[in-house]
mmCIF file with all atom_site columns, C-alpha atoms in Angstrom:
data_model
loop_
_atom_site.group_PDB
_atom_site.id
_atom_site.type_symbol
_atom_site.label_atom_id
_atom_site.label_alt_id
_atom_site.label_comp_id
_atom_site.label_asym_id
_atom_site.label_entity_id
_atom_site.label_seq_id
_atom_site.pdbx_PDB_ins_code
_atom_site.Cartn_x
_atom_site.Cartn_y
_atom_site.Cartn_z
_atom_site.occupancy
_atom_site.B_iso_or_equiv
_atom_site.pdbx_formal_charge
_atom_site.auth_seq_id
_atom_site.auth_comp_id
_atom_site.auth_asym_id
_atom_site.auth_atom_id
_atom_site.pdbx_PDB_model_num
ATOM 1   C CA . ASN A 1 1   ? 0.000   0.000  0.000   1.00 0.00 ? 1   ASN A CA 1
ATOM 2   C CA . ALA A 1 2   ? 2.072   2.869  -1.340  1.00 0.00 ? 2   ALA A CA 1
ATOM 3   C CA . GLY A 1 3   ? 1.972   6.132  0.522   1.00 0.00 ? 3   GLY A CA 1
ATOM 4   C CA . VAL A 1 4   ? 1.865   9.599  -0.958  1.00 0.00 ? 4   VAL A CA 1
ATOM 5   C CA . MET A 1 5   ? 4.412   9.901  -3.720  1.00 0.00 ? 5   MET A CA 1
ATOM 6   C CA . GLN A 1 6   ? 6.078   13.055 -4.912  1.00 0.00 ? 6   GLN A CA 1
ATOM 7   C CA . ASN A 1 7   ? 8.510   13.641 -7.692  1.00 0.00 ? 7   ASN A CA 1
ATOM 8   C CA . PRO A 1 8   ? 11.003  14.830 -8.272  1.00 0.00 ? 8   PRO A CA 1
ATOM 9   C CA . ARG A 1 9   ? 12.506  14.733 -4.802  1.00 0.00 ? 9   ARG A CA 1
ATOM 10  C CA . HIS A 1 10  ? 14.970  17.455 -5.712  1.00 0.00 ? 10  HIS A CA 1
ATOM 11  C CA . LEU A 1 11  ? 14.582  20.053 -8.426  1.00 0.00 ? 11  LEU A CA 1
ATOM 12  C CA . VAL A 1 12  ? 17.035  22.731 -9.461  1.00 0.00 ? 12  VAL A CA 1
ATOM 13  C CA . ARG A 1 13  ? 15.904  25.572 -11.682 1.00 0.00 ? 13  ARG A CA 1
ATOM 14  C CA . ARG A 1 14  ? 17.418  28.824 -12.858 1.00 0.00 ? 14  ARG A CA 1
ATOM 15  C CA . ARG A 1 15  ? 15.548  32.065 -12.375 1.00 0.00 ? 15  ARG A CA 1
ATOM 16  C CA . GLY A 1 16  ? 12.849  32.474 -14.973 1.00 0.00 ? 16  GLY A CA 1
ATOM 17  C CA . GLN A 1 17  ? 12.360  28.764 -15.654 1.00 0.00 ? 17  GLN A CA 1
ATOM 18  C CA . GLU A 1 18  ? 9.278   26.742 -14.840 1.00 0.00 ? 18  GLU A CA 1
ATOM 19  C CA . ALA A 1 19  ? 8.995   24.159 -12.081 1.00 0.00 ? 19  ALA A CA 1
ATOM 20  C CA . ARG A 1 20  ? 6.502   21.306 -12.134 1.00 0.00 ? 20  ARG A CA 1
ATOM 21  C CA . LEU A 1 21  ? 5.971   19.305 -8.973  1.00 0.00 ? 21  LEU A CA 1
ATOM 22  C CA . ARG A 1 22  ? 3.943   16.109 -9.006  1.00 0.00 ? 22  ARG A CA 1
ATOM 23  C CA . CYS A 1 23  ? 1.993   14.401 -6.281  1.00 0.00 ? 23  CYS A CA 1
ATOM 24  C CA . SER A 1 24  ? 0.241   11.045 -6.373  1.00 0.00 ? 24  SER A CA 1
ATOM 25  C CA . PRO A 1 25  ? -2.060  10.675 -3.363  1.00 0.00 ? 25  PRO A CA 1
ATOM 26  C CA . MET A 1 26  ? -2.562  7.473  -1.447  1.00 0.00 ? 26  MET A CA 1
ATOM 27  C CA . LYS A 1 27  ? -4.783  4.947  -3.158  1.00 0.00 ? 27  LYS A CA 1
ATOM 28  C CA . GLY A 1 28  ? -8.409  5.876  -2.692  1.00 0.00 ? 28  GLY A CA 1
ATOM 29  C CA . HIS A 1 29  ? -7.687  9.410  -1.507  1.00 0.00 ? 29  HIS A CA 1
ATOM 30  C CA . SER A 1 30  ? -9.344  12.180 -3.460  1.00 0.00 ? 30  SER A CA 1
ATOM 31  C CA . HIS A 1 31  ? -8.338  15.144 -1.284  1.00 0.00 ? 31  HIS A CA 1
ATOM 32  C CA . VAL A 1 32  ? -4.952  16.702 -1.919  1.00 0.00 ? 32  VAL A CA 1
ATOM 33  C CA . TYR A 1 33  ? -3.243  19.569 -0.090  1.00 0.00 ? 33  TYR A CA 1
ATOM 34  C CA . TRP A 1 34  ? -0.048  21.411 -0.976  1.00 0.00 ? 34  TRP A CA 1
ATOM 35  C CA . TYR A 1 35  ? 2.128   23.044 1.681   1.00 0.00 ? 35  TYR A CA 1
ATOM 36  C CA . ARG A 1 36  ? 5.329   25.031 1.438   1.00 0.00 ? 36  ARG A CA 1
ATOM 37  C CA . GLN A 1 37  ? 8.072   24.960 4.020   1.00 0.00 ? 37  GLN A CA 1
ATOM 38  C CA . LEU A 1 38  ? 10.909  27.444 4.082   1.00 0.00 ? 38  LEU A CA 1
ATOM 39  C CA . PRO A 1 39  ? 14.126  26.420 5.861   1.00 0.00 ? 39  PRO A CA 1
ATOM 40  C CA . GLU A 1 40  ? 13.717  26.331 9.628   1.00 0.00 ? 40  GLU A CA 1
ATOM 41  C CA . GLU A 1 41  ? 10.075  27.351 9.385   1.00 0.00 ? 41  GLU A CA 1
ATOM 42  C CA . GLY A 1 42  ? 6.683   25.693 9.668   1.00 0.00 ? 42  GLY A CA 1
ATOM 43  C CA . LEU A 1 43  ? 4.402   24.440 6.939   1.00 0.00 ? 43  LEU A CA 1
ATOM 44  C CA . LYS A 1 44  ? 2.295   27.009 5.129   1.00 0.00 ? 44  LYS A CA 1
ATOM 45  C CA . PHE A 1 45  ? -0.892  25.955 3.388   1.00 0.00 ? 45  PHE A CA 1
ATOM 46  C CA . MET A 1 46  ? -1.056  26.731 -0.309  1.00 0.00 ? 46  MET A CA 1
ATOM 47  C CA . VAL A 1 47  ? -3.982  24.965 -1.965  1.00 0.00 ? 47  VAL A CA 1
ATOM 48  C CA . TYR A 1 48  ? -6.559  22.248 -1.378  1.00 0.00 ? 48  TYR A CA 1
ATOM 49  C CA . LEU A 1 49  ? -7.907  20.256 -4.305  1.00 0.00 ? 49  LEU A CA 1
ATOM 50  C CA . GLN A 1 50  ? -10.383 17.522 -4.857  1.00 0.00 ? 50  GLN A CA 1
ATOM 51  C CA . LYS A 1 51  ? -10.527 15.597 -8.104  1.00 0.00 ? 51  LYS A CA 1
ATOM 52  C CA . GLU A 1 52  ? -10.785 18.156 -10.922 1.00 0.00 ? 52  GLU A CA 1
ATOM 53  C CA . ASN A 1 53  ? -11.682 20.964 -8.506  1.00 0.00 ? 53  ASN A CA 1
ATOM 54  C CA . ILE A 1 54  ? -9.800  23.608 -6.588  1.00 0.00 ? 54  ILE A CA 1
ATOM 55  C CA . ILE A 1 55  ? -11.551 23.874 -3.240  1.00 0.00 ? 55  ILE A CA 1
ATOM 56  C CA . ASP A 1 56  ? -9.389  26.458 -1.494  1.00 0.00 ? 56  ASP A CA 1
ATOM 57  C CA . GLU A 1 57  ? -6.459  28.341 -2.964  1.00 0.00 ? 57  GLU A CA 1
ATOM 58  C CA . SER A 1 58  ? -6.274  31.069 -0.361  1.00 0.00 ? 58  SER A CA 1
ATOM 59  C CA . GLY A 1 59  ? -2.631  30.277 0.371   1.00 0.00 ? 59  GLY A CA 1
ATOM 60  C CA . MET A 1 60  ? -1.420  30.446 -3.207  1.00 0.00 ? 60  MET A CA 1
ATOM 61  C CA . PRO A 1 61  ? 0.493   33.485 -4.420  1.00 0.00 ? 61  PRO A CA 1
ATOM 62  C CA . LYS A 1 62  ? -1.660  35.384 -6.885  1.00 0.00 ? 62  LYS A CA 1
ATOM 63  C CA . GLU A 1 63  ? 0.831   35.171 -9.716  1.00 0.00 ? 63  GLU A CA 1
ATOM 64  C CA . ARG A 1 64  ? 3.033   32.474 -11.237 1.00 0.00 ? 64  ARG A CA 1
ATOM 65  C CA . PHE A 1 65  ? 1.588   29.626 -9.123  1.00 0.00 ? 65  PHE A CA 1
ATOM 66  C CA . SER A 1 66  ? -1.108  27.227 -10.245 1.00 0.00 ? 66  SER A CA 1
ATOM 67  C CA . ALA A 1 67  ? -2.312  23.786 -9.252  1.00 0.00 ? 67  ALA A CA 1
ATOM 68  C CA . GLU A 1 68  ? -4.465  21.095 -10.743 1.00 0.00 ? 68  GLU A CA 1
ATOM 69  C CA . PHE A 1 69  ? -5.704  17.634 -9.874  1.00 0.00 ? 69  PHE A CA 1
ATOM 70  C CA . PRO A 1 70  ? -7.020  16.042 -13.063 1.00 0.00 ? 70  PRO A CA 1
ATOM 71  C CA . LYS A 1 71  ? -9.437  13.148 -13.223 1.00 0.00 ? 71  LYS A CA 1
ATOM 72  C CA . GLU A 1 72  ? -6.577  10.903 -14.218 1.00 0.00 ? 72  GLU A CA 1
ATOM 73  C CA . GLY A 1 73  ? -3.009  11.306 -13.078 1.00 0.00 ? 73  GLY A CA 1
ATOM 74  C CA . PRO A 1 74  ? -1.196  13.101 -10.304 1.00 0.00 ? 74  PRO A CA 1
ATOM 75  C CA . SER A 1 75  ? -1.787  16.531 -8.867  1.00 0.00 ? 75  SER A CA 1
ATOM 76  C CA . ILE A 1 76  ? 0.552   19.138 -10.327 1.00 0.00 ? 76  ILE A CA 1
ATOM 77  C CA . LEU A 1 77  ? 1.873   22.279 -8.668  1.00 0.00 ? 77  LEU A CA 1
ATOM 78  C CA . ARG A 1 78  ? 3.282   24.582 -11.306 1.00 0.00 ? 78  ARG A CA 1
ATOM 79  C CA . ILE A 1 79  ? 5.502   27.559 -10.686 1.00 0.00 ? 79  ILE A CA 1
ATOM 80  C CA . GLN A 1 80  ? 6.224   29.772 -13.641 1.00 0.00 ? 80  GLN A CA 1
ATOM 81  C CA . GLN A 1 81  ? 9.193   32.115 -13.930 1.00 0.00 ? 81  GLN A CA 1
ATOM 82  C CA . VAL A 1 82  ? 10.720  30.958 -10.681 1.00 0.00 ? 82  VAL A CA 1
ATOM 83  C CA . VAL A 1 83  ? 12.588  33.372 -8.441  1.00 0.00 ? 83  VAL A CA 1
ATOM 84  C CA . ARG A 1 84  ? 15.092  32.698 -5.654  1.00 0.00 ? 84  ARG A CA 1
ATOM 85  C CA . GLY A 1 85  ? 12.400  33.217 -3.048  1.00 0.00 ? 85  GLY A CA 1
ATOM 86  C CA . ASP A 1 86  ? 10.556  30.166 -4.363  1.00 0.00 ? 86  ASP A CA 1
ATOM 87  C CA . SER A 1 87  ? 13.323  27.916 -3.036  1.00 0.00 ? 87  SER A CA 1
ATOM 88  C CA . ALA A 1 88  ? 11.671  25.735 -0.413  1.00 0.00 ? 88  ALA A CA 1
ATOM 89  C CA . ALA A 1 89  ? 10.418  22.261 0.325   1.00 0.00 ? 89  ALA A CA 1
ATOM 90  C CA . TYR A 1 90  ? 6.986   21.624 -1.143  1.00 0.00 ? 90  TYR A CA 1
ATOM 91  C CA . PHE A 1 91  ? 4.957   18.945 0.552   1.00 0.00 ? 91  PHE A CA 1
ATOM 92  C CA . CYS A 1 92  ? 1.842   17.297 -0.693  1.00 0.00 ? 92  CYS A CA 1
ATOM 93  C CA . ALA A 1 93  ? -0.619  15.559 1.623   1.00 0.00 ? 93  ALA A CA 1
ATOM 94  C CA . SER A 1 94  ? -3.721  13.525 0.940   1.00 0.00 ? 94  SER A CA 1
ATOM 95  C CA . SER A 1 95  ? -6.695  12.429 2.978   1.00 0.00 ? 95  SER A CA 1
ATOM 96  C CA . LEU A 1 96  ? -9.469  9.924  2.494   1.00 0.00 ? 96  LEU A CA 1
ATOM 97  C CA . LEU A 1 97  ? -12.216 12.224 3.655   1.00 0.00 ? 97  LEU A CA 1
ATOM 98  C CA . ALA A 1 98  ? -12.632 15.939 4.034   1.00 0.00 ? 98  ALA A CA 1
ATOM 99  C CA . GLY A 1 99  ? -12.290 17.421 7.465   1.00 0.00 ? 99  GLY A CA 1
ATOM 100 C CA . MET A 1 100 ? -11.237 15.900 10.787  1.00 0.00 ? 100 MET A CA 1
ATOM 101 C CA . ASN A 1 101 ? -9.227  13.403 8.848   1.00 0.00 ? 101 ASN A CA 1
ATOM 102 C CA . GLU A 1 102 ? -5.587  12.410 8.997   1.00 0.00 ? 102 GLU A CA 1
ATOM 103 C CA . GLN A 1 103 ? -3.489  13.945 6.267   1.00 0.00 ? 103 GLN A CA 1
ATOM 104 C CA . PHE A 1 104 ? -0.686  11.739 5.023   1.00 0.00 ? 104 PHE A CA 1
ATOM 105 C CA . PHE A 1 105 ? 2.359   13.602 3.792   1.00 0.00 ? 105 PHE A CA 1
ATOM 106 C CA . GLY A 1 106 ? 4.604   12.788 0.891   1.00 0.00 ? 106 GLY A CA 1
ATOM 107 C CA . PRO A 1 107 ? 8.408   13.015 1.107   1.00 0.00 ? 107 PRO A CA 1
ATOM 108 C CA . GLY A 1 108 ? 8.425   16.489 -0.415  1.00 0.00 ? 108 GLY A CA 1
ATOM 109 C CA . THR A 1 109 ? 10.126  18.148 -3.351  1.00 0.00 ? 109 THR A CA 1
ATOM 110 C CA . ARG A 1 110 ? 13.042  20.385 -2.524  1.00 0.00 ? 110 ARG A CA 1
ATOM 111 C CA . LEU A 1 111 ? 13.183  23.186 -5.034  1.00 0.00 ? 111 LEU A CA 1
ATOM 112 C CA . THR A 1 112 ? 16.364  25.190 -5.414  1.00 0.00 ? 112 THR A CA 1
ATOM 113 C CA . VAL A 1 113 ? 16.359  28.238 -7.629  1.00 0.00 ? 113 VAL A CA 1
ATOM 114 C CA . LEU A 1 114 ? 19.784  29.405 -8.762  1.00 0.00 ? 114 LEU A CA 1
ATOM 115 C CA . GLN U 2 1   ? -4.750  32.206 11.848  1.00 0.00 ? 1   GLN U CA 1
ATOM 116 C CA . GLN U 2 2   ? -1.496  30.426 12.615  1.00 0.00 ? 2   GLN U CA 1
ATOM 117 C CA . PRO U 2 3   ? -1.591  28.733 16.028  1.00 0.00 ? 3   PRO U CA 1
ATOM 118 C CA . VAL U 2 4   ? 1.120   29.558 18.518  1.00 0.00 ? 4   VAL U CA 1
ATOM 119 C CA . GLN U 2 5   ? 3.282   26.825 19.972  1.00 0.00 ? 5   GLN U CA 1
ATOM 120 C CA . SER U 2 6   ? 5.335   26.878 23.126  1.00 0.00 ? 6   SER U CA 1
ATOM 121 C CA . PRO U 2 7   ? 8.051   26.332 23.961  1.00 0.00 ? 7   PRO U CA 1
ATOM 122 C CA . GLN U 2 8   ? 9.964   26.993 20.759  1.00 0.00 ? 8   GLN U CA 1
ATOM 123 C CA . ALA U 2 9   ? 12.647  24.508 21.721  1.00 0.00 ? 9   ALA U CA 1
ATOM 124 C CA . VAL U 2 10  ? 13.348  22.080 24.512  1.00 0.00 ? 10  VAL U CA 1
ATOM 125 C CA . ILE U 2 11  ? 16.212  19.780 25.404  1.00 0.00 ? 11  ILE U CA 1
ATOM 126 C CA . LEU U 2 12  ? 15.525  16.660 27.407  1.00 0.00 ? 12  LEU U CA 1
ATOM 127 C CA . ARG U 2 13  ? 17.570  13.830 28.793  1.00 0.00 ? 13  ARG U CA 1
ATOM 128 C CA . GLU U 2 14  ? 16.339  10.352 28.035  1.00 0.00 ? 14  GLU U CA 1
ATOM 129 C CA . GLY U 2 15  ? 13.530  9.416  30.363  1.00 0.00 ? 15  GLY U CA 1
ATOM 130 C CA . GLU U 2 16  ? 12.396  12.964 31.082  1.00 0.00 ? 16  GLU U CA 1
ATOM 131 C CA . ASP U 2 17  ? 8.953   14.313 30.297  1.00 0.00 ? 17  ASP U CA 1
ATOM 132 C CA . ALA U 2 18  ? 7.877   17.269 28.171  1.00 0.00 ? 18  ALA U CA 1
ATOM 133 C CA . VAL U 2 19  ? 4.717   19.206 27.375  1.00 0.00 ? 19  VAL U CA 1
ATOM 134 C CA . ILE U 2 20  ? 4.191   21.110 24.152  1.00 0.00 ? 20  ILE U CA 1
ATOM 135 C CA . ASN U 2 21  ? 1.361   23.592 23.944  1.00 0.00 ? 21  ASN U CA 1
ATOM 136 C CA . CYS U 2 22  ? -0.618  24.833 20.972  1.00 0.00 ? 22  CYS U CA 1
ATOM 137 C CA . SER U 2 23  ? -3.077  27.703 21.210  1.00 0.00 ? 23  SER U CA 1
ATOM 138 C CA . SER U 2 24  ? -5.206  29.546 18.709  1.00 0.00 ? 24  SER U CA 1
ATOM 139 C CA . SER U 2 25  ? -7.054  32.836 18.618  1.00 0.00 ? 25  SER U CA 1
ATOM 140 C CA . LYS U 2 26  ? -9.681  31.218 16.392  1.00 0.00 ? 26  LYS U CA 1
ATOM 141 C CA . ALA U 2 27  ? -12.207 28.570 17.291  1.00 0.00 ? 27  ALA U CA 1
ATOM 142 C CA . LEU U 2 28  ? -10.705 25.126 16.874  1.00 0.00 ? 28  LEU U CA 1
ATOM 143 C CA . TYR U 2 29  ? -12.499 22.332 15.095  1.00 0.00 ? 29  TYR U CA 1
ATOM 144 C CA . SER U 2 30  ? -9.783  19.753 15.441  1.00 0.00 ? 30  SER U CA 1
ATOM 145 C CA . VAL U 2 31  ? -6.102  19.600 16.256  1.00 0.00 ? 31  VAL U CA 1
ATOM 146 C CA . HIS U 2 32  ? -3.571  17.432 14.459  1.00 0.00 ? 32  HIS U CA 1
ATOM 147 C CA . TRP U 2 33  ? -0.109  16.682 15.819  1.00 0.00 ? 33  TRP U CA 1
ATOM 148 C CA . TYR U 2 34  ? 2.855   15.817 13.629  1.00 0.00 ? 34  TYR U CA 1
ATOM 149 C CA . ARG U 2 35  ? 6.532   15.135 14.191  1.00 0.00 ? 35  ARG U CA 1
ATOM 150 C CA . GLN U 2 36  ? 9.084   16.031 11.550  1.00 0.00 ? 36  GLN U CA 1
ATOM 151 C CA . LYS U 2 37  ? 12.700  14.965 11.535  1.00 0.00 ? 37  LYS U CA 1
ATOM 152 C CA . HIS U 2 38  ? 15.215  17.083 9.689   1.00 0.00 ? 38  HIS U CA 1
ATOM 153 C CA . GLY U 2 39  ? 14.914  16.679 5.935   1.00 0.00 ? 39  GLY U CA 1
ATOM 154 C CA . GLU U 2 40  ? 11.944  14.361 6.173   1.00 0.00 ? 40  GLU U CA 1
ATOM 155 C CA . ALA U 2 41  ? 8.187   14.593 5.783   1.00 0.00 ? 41  ALA U CA 1
ATOM 156 C CA . PRO U 2 42  ? 5.920   15.279 8.755   1.00 0.00 ? 42  PRO U CA 1
ATOM 157 C CA . VAL U 2 43  ? 4.656   12.089 10.350  1.00 0.00 ? 43  VAL U CA 1
ATOM 158 C CA . PHE U 2 44  ? 1.161   11.982 11.789  1.00 0.00 ? 44  PHE U CA 1
ATOM 159 C CA . LEU U 2 45  ? 0.927   11.371 15.535  1.00 0.00 ? 45  LEU U CA 1
ATOM 160 C CA . MET U 2 46  ? -2.713  11.896 16.399  1.00 0.00 ? 46  MET U CA 1
ATOM 161 C CA . ILE U 2 47  ? -5.832  13.925 15.749  1.00 0.00 ? 47  ILE U CA 1
ATOM 162 C CA . LEU U 2 48  ? -8.112  15.328 18.426  1.00 0.00 ? 48  LEU U CA 1
ATOM 163 C CA . LEU U 2 49  ? -11.643 16.398 17.779  1.00 0.00 ? 49  LEU U CA 1
ATOM 164 C CA . LYS U 2 50  ? -13.651 19.039 19.586  1.00 0.00 ? 50  LYS U CA 1
ATOM 165 C CA . GLY U 2 51  ? -15.269 17.824 22.745  1.00 0.00 ? 51  GLY U CA 1
ATOM 166 C CA . GLY U 2 52  ? -12.299 17.954 25.052  1.00 0.00 ? 52  GLY U CA 1
ATOM 167 C CA . GLU U 2 53  ? -11.073 14.528 24.198  1.00 0.00 ? 53  GLU U CA 1
ATOM 168 C CA . GLN U 2 54  ? -7.747  13.044 25.060  1.00 0.00 ? 54  GLN U CA 1
ATOM 169 C CA . LYS U 2 55  ? -5.780  10.517 23.133  1.00 0.00 ? 55  LYS U CA 1
ATOM 170 C CA . GLY U 2 56  ? -2.720  8.493  23.789  1.00 0.00 ? 56  GLY U CA 1
ATOM 171 C CA . HIS U 2 57  ? -0.287  6.382  21.911  1.00 0.00 ? 57  HIS U CA 1
ATOM 172 C CA . GLU U 2 58  ? 2.226   4.557  24.040  1.00 0.00 ? 58  GLU U CA 1
ATOM 173 C CA . LYS U 2 59  ? 4.075   7.306  25.860  1.00 0.00 ? 59  LYS U CA 1
ATOM 174 C CA . ILE U 2 60  ? 2.742   10.181 23.786  1.00 0.00 ? 60  ILE U CA 1
ATOM 175 C CA . SER U 2 61  ? -0.656  11.605 24.585  1.00 0.00 ? 61  SER U CA 1
ATOM 176 C CA . ALA U 2 62  ? -2.549  14.802 23.943  1.00 0.00 ? 62  ALA U CA 1
ATOM 177 C CA . SER U 2 63  ? -5.495  16.787 25.176  1.00 0.00 ? 63  SER U CA 1
ATOM 178 C CA . PHE U 2 64  ? -7.763  19.288 23.479  1.00 0.00 ? 64  PHE U CA 1
ATOM 179 C CA . ASN U 2 65  ? -9.595  21.997 25.354  1.00 0.00 ? 65  ASN U CA 1
ATOM 180 C CA . GLU U 2 66  ? -12.092 23.436 22.940  1.00 0.00 ? 66  GLU U CA 1
ATOM 181 C CA . LYS U 2 67  ? -13.190 26.244 25.238  1.00 0.00 ? 67  LYS U CA 1
ATOM 182 C CA . LYS U 2 68  ? -9.667  27.476 25.773  1.00 0.00 ? 68  LYS U CA 1
ATOM 183 C CA . GLN U 2 69  ? -8.848  26.875 22.113  1.00 0.00 ? 69  GLN U CA 1
ATOM 184 C CA . GLN U 2 70  ? -5.709  25.004 22.978  1.00 0.00 ? 70  GLN U CA 1
ATOM 185 C CA . SER U 2 71  ? -4.151  21.594 22.848  1.00 0.00 ? 71  SER U CA 1
ATOM 186 C CA . SER U 2 72  ? -1.220  20.046 24.666  1.00 0.00 ? 72  SER U CA 1
ATOM 187 C CA . LEU U 2 73  ? 1.048   17.179 23.655  1.00 0.00 ? 73  LEU U CA 1
ATOM 188 C CA . TYR U 2 74  ? 2.556   15.125 26.478  1.00 0.00 ? 74  TYR U CA 1
ATOM 189 C CA . LEU U 2 75  ? 5.697   13.083 25.994  1.00 0.00 ? 75  LEU U CA 1
ATOM 190 C CA . THR U 2 76  ? 6.606   10.867 28.906  1.00 0.00 ? 76  THR U CA 1
ATOM 191 C CA . ALA U 2 77  ? 9.811   8.946  29.525  1.00 0.00 ? 77  ALA U CA 1
ATOM 192 C CA . SER U 2 78  ? 11.287  10.428 26.364  1.00 0.00 ? 78  SER U CA 1
ATOM 193 C CA . GLN U 2 79  ? 13.415  8.342  24.042  1.00 0.00 ? 79  GLN U CA 1
ATOM 194 C CA . LEU U 2 80  ? 16.153  9.406  21.636  1.00 0.00 ? 80  LEU U CA 1
ATOM 195 C CA . SER U 2 81  ? 13.761  8.682  18.764  1.00 0.00 ? 81  SER U CA 1
ATOM 196 C CA . TYR U 2 82  ? 11.433  11.435 19.986  1.00 0.00 ? 82  TYR U CA 1
ATOM 197 C CA . SER U 2 83  ? 13.845  14.089 18.765  1.00 0.00 ? 83  SER U CA 1
ATOM 198 C CA . GLY U 2 84  ? 12.432  16.239 16.009  1.00 0.00 ? 84  GLY U CA 1
ATOM 199 C CA . THR U 2 85  ? 10.215  19.231 15.448  1.00 0.00 ? 85  THR U CA 1
ATOM 200 C CA . TYR U 2 86  ? 6.631   18.916 16.591  1.00 0.00 ? 86  TYR U CA 1
ATOM 201 C CA . PHE U 2 87  ? 3.905   20.789 14.800  1.00 0.00 ? 87  PHE U CA 1
ATOM 202 C CA . CYS U 2 88  ? 0.289   21.239 15.674  1.00 0.00 ? 88  CYS U CA 1
ATOM 203 C CA . GLY U 2 89  ? -2.147  21.805 12.832  1.00 0.00 ? 89  GLY U CA 1
ATOM 204 C CA . THR U 2 90  ? -5.604  23.238 13.295  1.00 0.00 ? 90  THR U CA 1
ATOM 205 C CA . GLU U 2 91  ? -8.737  23.133 11.173  1.00 0.00 ? 91  GLU U CA 1
ATOM 206 C CA . ARG U 2 92  ? -11.110 26.064 10.949  1.00 0.00 ? 92  ARG U CA 1
ATOM 207 C CA . GLY U 2 93  ? -14.117 23.807 10.746  1.00 0.00 ? 93  GLY U CA 1
ATOM 208 C CA . GLN U 2 94  ? -15.877 25.602 7.951   1.00 0.00 ? 94  GLN U CA 1
ATOM 209 C CA . THR U 2 95  ? -17.271 23.807 4.960   1.00 0.00 ? 95  THR U CA 1
ATOM 210 C CA . GLY U 2 96  ? -14.551 23.318 2.424   1.00 0.00 ? 96  GLY U CA 1
ATOM 211 C CA . ALA U 2 97  ? -11.862 24.551 4.766   1.00 0.00 ? 97  ALA U CA 1
ATOM 212 C CA . ASN U 2 98  ? -10.103 21.306 5.488   1.00 0.00 ? 98  ASN U CA 1
ATOM 213 C CA . ASN U 2 99  ? -6.573  22.551 5.150   1.00 0.00 ? 99  ASN U CA 1
ATOM 214 C CA . LEU U 2 100 ? -4.414  22.744 8.229   1.00 0.00 ? 100 LEU U CA 1
ATOM 215 C CA . PHE U 2 101 ? -2.887  25.855 9.721   1.00 0.00 ? 101 PHE U CA 1
ATOM 216 C CA . PHE U 2 102 ? 0.367   24.780 11.270  1.00 0.00 ? 102 PHE U CA 1
ATOM 217 C CA . GLY U 2 103 ? 2.050   26.254 14.297  1.00 0.00 ? 103 GLY U CA 1
ATOM 218 C CA . THR U 2 104 ? 5.597   27.508 14.288  1.00 0.00 ? 104 THR U CA 1
ATOM 219 C CA . GLY U 2 105 ? 6.903   24.231 15.641  1.00 0.00 ? 105 GLY U CA 1
ATOM 220 C CA . THR U 2 106 ? 8.673   23.061 18.778  1.00 0.00 ? 106 THR U CA 1
ATOM 221 C CA . ARG U 2 107 ? 12.123  21.616 18.348  1.00 0.00 ? 107 ARG U CA 1
ATOM 222 C CA . LEU U 2 108 ? 12.662  18.751 20.760  1.00 0.00 ? 108 LEU U CA 1
ATOM 223 C CA . THR U 2 109 ? 16.117  17.316 21.333  1.00 0.00 ? 109 THR U CA 1
ATOM 224 C CA . VAL U 2 110 ? 16.572  14.243 23.486  1.00 0.00 ? 110 VAL U CA 1
ATOM 225 C CA . ILE U 2 111 ? 20.092  13.559 24.647  1.00 0.00 ? 111 ILE U CA 1
ATOM 226 C CA . PRO U 2 112 ? 21.490  10.420 26.304  1.00 0.00 ? 112 PRO U CA 1
#
């Protein structure tokens, strides 16, 4: 029973390039959450998605960031025209149900922008 | 909306006890506790629902006081493996708002 999978685990991009982070939730989970963690800081909520729908994107920067969770395939967090400040660990979590439910975290993608 | 954790850091000797607190200025619907080791993903410890419940898992337990909008994590007879950063995550409890707001974290170091 595979857990939450994220790839790549490490991603290096130059300023101005695009970064695509993938997340495959646990089998049977249809709720996906993306969090960002800066070094030595806590996790900050970015976006909550259910299959094909964005439920809450209140934590997403207004520009350059987008997320999707298609009917088939993994959830994608896309960062366009990356800047140095985007360097962080991006974690994806999934849950079976909405609300009052354990969120299982993936191993994270560590993005470094040169 | 970010909950506040205290203390920020604590150092324990093996076998000692610790309490980590998490408080919020907003009404709490549930509280989730996670432990994260350096460079790794957060690992779920337990979830507490409103109603003042307590939960325990071996030597780690927690309480949730809905009225005071706070939760406490109790670690007894600490082991070296308990070292890590502990985060509480809170839910707002509104429809569609299932994301967690995480506290600033408490760094726990257990030494021999």
